[in-house]
């Protein structure tokens, strides 16, 4: 491998503080790409991060972002020492210090208006006060704006710089100062709103403790998570949060997993159950064996994937970014024409129409338009993550909102994926049901058949213990069933054919009809008895999830035109389950490649198609769909990696919520774009009667930015 290749492959991620707008993030990215030793760089504005490929230093990166005083911090801090020191949180910068220039400039403007009232509009002192406000409040703006102007780089700050310089030249000091202040306020609000949206994800980081009580060499010590190794035993007391993913080795408790799965009801945990970092141990003491390092925990993966998702541009965002690139120069041309044409051809006043041209520059600033999509995407993805839904990019968020067709895998998606005894029918009144169930469970507990566990679980759920039942001469009858002796009597358990064919048992009409009825429902029938008679029959099936029917009905109410169930099961079983859950179409006896072919056909017919599966066997079909949705229980790496959307709580009810959230996000984005363009169009029309002023222009721009921001932040609180 060459040195160049090694350098390109070296990727370092940094967090960036101070981004005020998308354009500034783009400029920072371009500057970093030009640094010596850097092969490539990619800014994730949503997560406020930059990935750098190659070699550089924090100092060089901060120089590249000096135009906006950006602060760059490596994402992975220096490794923790064996005895971690207590790091005190850095105090937040007081509001008055953070916004000191804005406050000073505002004070000068206030004094300027007092001077104007006392001394008159053309007073030198008044002009100096307003000019000072412009210089102090707009220094950082001008620094960037002048540099952009020299390089013919036309962005929002270039527009504002030209407009304010022009206002000063024609003597509009007061309005120039107001433009500076309102633009600074608008930028501060934009920065605050994006930070608020980002915080919805960063708050997930606070769920997992930074240290845990670990038992080592017979002693219990507090250890930083960075120093905890796989195999360590954590002691988690009631009321404490679990610091690492692991498996319970001792204890019993209820654990609140809302941070990971969005479930509001605590989940019971006992020996051999998995627990996840960031979840809350509510009741008992748990001893947990660590199974993953801090960077590999489920919550760490969720945070990483969601932050990556925020960096993926949605189609609408890509269009807006491209539109804004050409929009700004066009606005400058319109402003120039507005300033020049009336005086040259219609005897207009140069001062009046130059003022109108400057107003056009201000009103044309695309702040609201540029922020309209990214803040909506970040807010929606953050809301979804907090509710146990992982959406892996803006493109998938948009596509979820446009779905009209949803295909479901059967096993593990519409059903629980685990066989269960649905019916247990005693054929003779003289038989004690609990005693017979104990004998059956005792025999099945010795069997390796996949359905045996369902029968054993049935006994456990009924409170029947088979531990005291002694089984002798246990044998397996290949392909038919099992046999064993209990209290001197030979018992057999197996298919009805075992009794019908081998033992020549006579089946009466009622029994035959009952067996046929169960089989017509897609259930597997197991018979239990002796060599002389059948004592009971059991029907076993993969149980339908309680919520499946409710979810399908809700999707139809939401306007999903077609719901399809795809399964490899036989047509009889598929028809029964499909009818129970209410899907509109059933496709049975499909191999994985058949599912893939069918999804491709659906896409050609309906364009936007979602496939919901377990993320393992359905990987090809998930990949071929417009949006692949995995029923990924917490900690399921396959679901996190293969799907476009993962339902972390393994809860199908989150699907309608996700579609509703996506539709709401699309609506908000359209509202934002329409309002941003509409308010500017109305303001620009005011040029014709010569009514547009710098005041109206900046208020239109600032008002649009504030309303777009508030509208987008509503997505953080969206509930179906």
PDB file of N, CA and C in Angstrom, residues 311-352:
ATOM      1  N   UNK A 311     -26.086  14.272   8.498  1.00  0.00           N
ATOM      2  CA  UNK A 311     -25.199  14.795   7.467  1.00  0.00           C
ATOM      3  C   UNK A 311     -25.607  14.387   6.066  1.00  0.00           C
ATOM      4  N   UNK A 312     -26.503  13.387   5.956  1.00  0.00           N
ATOM      5  CA  UNK A 312     -26.967  12.937   4.649  1.00  0.00           C
ATOM      6  C   UNK A 312     -28.008  13.916   4.132  1.00  0.00           C
ATOM      7  N   UNK A 313     -27.740  14.506   2.983  1.00  0.00           N
ATOM      8  CA  UNK A 313     -28.666  15.505   2.452  1.00  0.00           C
ATOM      9  C   UNK A 313     -29.914  14.870   1.865  1.00  0.00           C
ATOM     10  N   UNK A 314     -31.047  15.413   2.240  1.00  0.00           N
ATOM     11  CA  UNK A 314     -32.309  14.990   1.636  1.00  0.00           C
ATOM     12  C   UNK A 314     -32.389  15.590   0.235  1.00  0.00           C
ATOM     13  N   UNK A 315     -33.184  14.984  -0.671  1.00  0.00           N
ATOM     14  CA  UNK A 315     -33.311  15.532  -2.025  1.00  0.00           C
ATOM     15  C   UNK A 315     -33.719  17.002  -2.030  1.00  0.00           C
ATOM     16  N   UNK A 316     -34.650  17.379  -1.141  1.00  0.00           N
ATOM     17  CA  UNK A 316     -35.095  18.779  -1.079  1.00  0.00           C
ATOM     18  C   UNK A 316     -33.945  19.680  -0.675  1.00  0.00           C
ATOM     19  N   UNK A 317     -33.147  19.217   0.307  1.00  0.00           N
ATOM     20  CA  UNK A 317     -32.024  20.023   0.771  1.00  0.00           C
ATOM     21  C   UNK A 317     -30.989  20.201  -0.328  1.00  0.00           C
ATOM     22  N   UNK A 318     -30.713  19.127  -1.066  1.00  0.00           N
ATOM     23  CA  UNK A 318     -29.747  19.206  -2.170  1.00  0.00           C
ATOM     24  C   UNK A 318     -30.222  20.211  -3.212  1.00  0.00           C
ATOM     25  N   UNK A 319     -31.532  20.209  -3.481  1.00  0.00           N
ATOM     26  CA  UNK A 319     -32.097  21.154  -4.452  1.00  0.00           C
ATOM     27  C   UNK A 319     -31.955  22.588  -3.944  1.00  0.00           C
ATOM     28  N   UNK A 320     -32.284  22.808  -2.661  1.00  0.00           N
ATOM     29  CA  UNK A 320     -32.208  24.163  -2.094  1.00  0.00           C
ATOM     30  C   UNK A 320     -30.777  24.676  -2.121  1.00  0.00           C
ATOM     31  N   UNK A 321     -29.811  23.804  -1.760  1.00  0.00           N
ATOM     32  CA  UNK A 321     -28.401  24.211  -1.775  1.00  0.00           C
ATOM     33  C   UNK A 321     -27.973  24.633  -3.180  1.00  0.00           C
ATOM     34  N   UNK A 322     -28.409  23.862  -4.173  1.00  0.00           N
ATOM     35  CA  UNK A 322     -28.074  24.173  -5.564  1.00  0.00           C
ATOM     36  C   UNK A 322     -28.768  25.461  -6.001  1.00  0.00           C
ATOM     37  N   UNK A 323     -30.037  25.599  -5.589  1.00  0.00           N
ATOM     38  CA  UNK A 323     -30.824  26.785  -5.930  1.00  0.00           C
ATOM     39  C   UNK A 323     -30.174  28.043  -5.347  1.00  0.00           C
ATOM     40  N   UNK A 324     -29.754  27.950  -4.056  1.00  0.00           N
ATOM     41  CA  UNK A 324     -29.160  29.112  -3.375  1.00  0.00           C
ATOM     42  C   UNK A 324     -27.855  29.549  -4.037  1.00  0.00           C
ATOM     43  N   UNK A 325     -27.146  28.593  -4.634  1.00  0.00           N
ATOM     44  CA  UNK A 325     -25.871  28.891  -5.296  1.00  0.00           C
ATOM     45  C   UNK A 325     -26.072  29.880  -6.453  1.00  0.00           C
ATOM     46  N   UNK A 326     -27.170  29.704  -7.180  1.00  0.00           N
ATOM     47  CA  UNK A 326     -27.449  30.595  -8.317  1.00  0.00           C
ATOM     48  C   UNK A 326     -28.349  31.764  -7.921  1.00  0.00           C
ATOM     49  N   UNK A 327     -29.088  31.582  -6.845  1.00  0.00           N
ATOM     50  CA  UNK A 327     -30.059  32.582  -6.403  1.00  0.00           C
ATOM     51  C   UNK A 327     -29.372  33.892  -5.995  1.00  0.00           C
ATOM     52  N   UNK A 328     -28.271  33.780  -5.238  1.00  0.00           N
ATOM     53  CA  UNK A 328     -27.602  34.975  -4.715  1.00  0.00           C
ATOM     54  C   UNK A 328     -27.068  35.882  -5.833  1.00  0.00           C
ATOM     55  N   UNK A 329     -26.335  35.366  -6.834  1.00  0.00           N
ATOM     56  CA  UNK A 329     -25.899  36.243  -7.928  1.00  0.00           C
ATOM     57  C   UNK A 329     -27.075  36.871  -8.684  1.00  0.00           C
ATOM     58  N   UNK A 330     -28.161  36.112  -8.845  1.00  0.00           N
ATOM     59  CA  UNK A 330     -29.342  36.651  -9.541  1.00  0.00           C
ATOM     60  C   UNK A 330     -29.910  37.835  -8.767  1.00  0.00           C
ATOM     61  N   UNK A 331     -29.974  37.718  -7.433  1.00  0.00           N
ATOM     62  CA  UNK A 331     -30.477  38.814  -6.597  1.00  0.00           C
ATOM     63  C   UNK A 331     -29.597  40.056  -6.763  1.00  0.00           C
ATOM     64  N   UNK A 332     -28.272  39.844  -6.845  1.00  0.00           N
ATOM     65  CA  UNK A 332     -27.359  40.986  -7.021  1.00  0.00           C
ATOM     66  C   UNK A 332     -27.604  41.670  -8.362  1.00  0.00           C
ATOM     67  N   UNK A 333     -27.882  40.890  -9.391  1.00  0.00           N
ATOM     68  CA  UNK A 333     -28.188  41.469 -10.716  1.00  0.00           C
ATOM     69  C   UNK A 333     -29.492  42.254 -10.660  1.00  0.00           C
ATOM     70  N   UNK A 334     -30.532  41.661  -9.991  1.00  0.00           N
ATOM     71  CA  UNK A 334     -31.818  42.353  -9.865  1.00  0.00           C
ATOM     72  C   UNK A 334     -31.642  43.662  -9.101  1.00  0.00           C
ATOM     73  N   UNK A 335     -30.850  43.614  -8.013  1.00  0.00           N
ATOM     74  CA  UNK A 335     -30.599  44.824  -7.213  1.00  0.00           C
ATOM     75  C   UNK A 335     -29.912  45.894  -8.058  1.00  0.00           C
ATOM     76  N   UNK A 336     -28.917  45.483  -8.874  1.00  0.00           N
ATOM     77  CA  UNK A 336     -28.208  46.434  -9.741  1.00  0.00           C
ATOM     78  C   UNK A 336     -29.155  47.050 -10.768  1.00  0.00           C
ATOM     79  N   UNK A 337     -30.019  46.219 -11.343  1.00  0.00           N
ATOM     80  CA  UNK A 337     -30.985  46.723 -12.327  1.00  0.00           C
ATOM     81  C   UNK A 337     -31.977  47.686 -11.684  1.00  0.00           C
ATOM     82  N   UNK A 338     -32.419  47.349 -10.451  1.00  0.00           N
ATOM     83  CA  UNK A 338     -33.354  48.224  -9.739  1.00  0.00           C
ATOM     84  C   UNK A 338     -32.718  49.572  -9.430  1.00  0.00           C
ATOM     85  N   UNK A 339     -31.410  49.579  -9.198  1.00  0.00           N
ATOM     86  CA  UNK A 339     -30.709  50.826  -8.865  1.00  0.00           C
ATOM     87  C   UNK A 339     -30.389  51.658 -10.101  1.00  0.00           C
ATOM     88  N   UNK A 340     -30.187  51.006 -11.248  1.00  0.00           N
ATOM     89  CA  UNK A 340     -29.681  51.706 -12.438  1.00  0.00           C
ATOM     90  C   UNK A 340     -30.767  52.065 -13.451  1.00  0.00           C
ATOM     91  N   UNK A 341     -31.680  51.131 -13.741  1.00  0.00           N
ATOM     92  CA  UNK A 341     -32.631  51.341 -14.851  1.00  0.00           C
ATOM     93  C   UNK A 341     -33.553  52.548 -14.644  1.00  0.00           C
ATOM     94  N   UNK A 342     -34.235  52.696 -13.479  1.00  0.00           N
ATOM     95  CA  UNK A 342     -35.132  53.859 -13.336  1.00  0.00           C
ATOM     96  C   UNK A 342     -34.426  55.215 -13.519  1.00  0.00           C
ATOM     97  N   UNK A 343     -33.238  55.442 -12.904  1.00  0.00           N
ATOM     98  CA  UNK A 343     -32.571  56.741 -13.125  1.00  0.00           C
ATOM     99  C   UNK A 343     -32.116  56.936 -14.578  1.00  0.00           C
ATOM    100  N   UNK A 344     -31.649  55.871 -15.231  1.00  0.00           N
ATOM    101  CA  UNK A 344     -31.125  56.005 -16.593  1.00  0.00           C
ATOM    102  C   UNK A 344     -32.218  56.200 -17.636  1.00  0.00           C
ATOM    103  N   UNK A 345     -33.319  55.471 -17.490  1.00  0.00           N
ATOM    104  CA  UNK A 345     -34.332  55.463 -18.555  1.00  0.00           C
ATOM    105  C   UNK A 345     -35.648  56.138 -18.181  1.00  0.00           C
ATOM    106  N   UNK A 346     -35.901  56.370 -16.885  1.00  0.00           N
ATOM    107  CA  UNK A 346     -37.194  56.945 -16.495  1.00  0.00           C
ATOM    108  C   UNK A 346     -37.044  58.188 -15.613  1.00  0.00           C
ATOM    109  N   UNK A 347     -35.858  58.803 -15.659  1.00  0.00           N
ATOM    110  CA  UNK A 347     -35.584  60.039 -14.914  1.00  0.00           C
ATOM    111  C   UNK A 347     -35.816  59.893 -13.402  1.00  0.00           C
ATOM    112  N   UNK A 348     -35.573  58.704 -12.876  1.00  0.00           N
ATOM    113  CA  UNK A 348     -35.721  58.492 -11.444  1.00  0.00           C
ATOM    114  C   UNK A 348     -34.558  59.091 -10.667  1.00  0.00           C
ATOM    115  N   UNK A 349     -34.761  59.281  -9.366  1.00  0.00           N
ATOM    116  CA  UNK A 349     -33.704  59.823  -8.511  1.00  0.00           C
ATOM    117  C   UNK A 349     -32.679  58.733  -8.228  1.00  0.00           C
ATOM    118  N   UNK A 350     -31.409  59.057  -8.464  1.00  0.00           N
ATOM    119  CA  UNK A 350     -30.353  58.074  -8.206  1.00  0.00           C
ATOM    120  C   UNK A 350     -30.365  57.644  -6.742  1.00  0.00           C
ATOM    121  N   UNK A 351     -30.498  58.623  -5.833  1.00  0.00           N
ATOM    122  CA  UNK A 351     -30.470  58.298  -4.406  1.00  0.00           C
ATOM    123  C   UNK A 351     -31.624  57.365  -4.031  1.00  0.00           C
ATOM    124  N   UNK A 352     -32.821  57.663  -4.576  1.00  0.00           N
ATOM    125  CA  UNK A 352     -34.001  56.844  -4.263  1.00  0.00           C
ATOM    126  C   UNK A 352     -33.840  55.419  -4.759  1.00  0.00           C
TER     127      UNK A 352
END
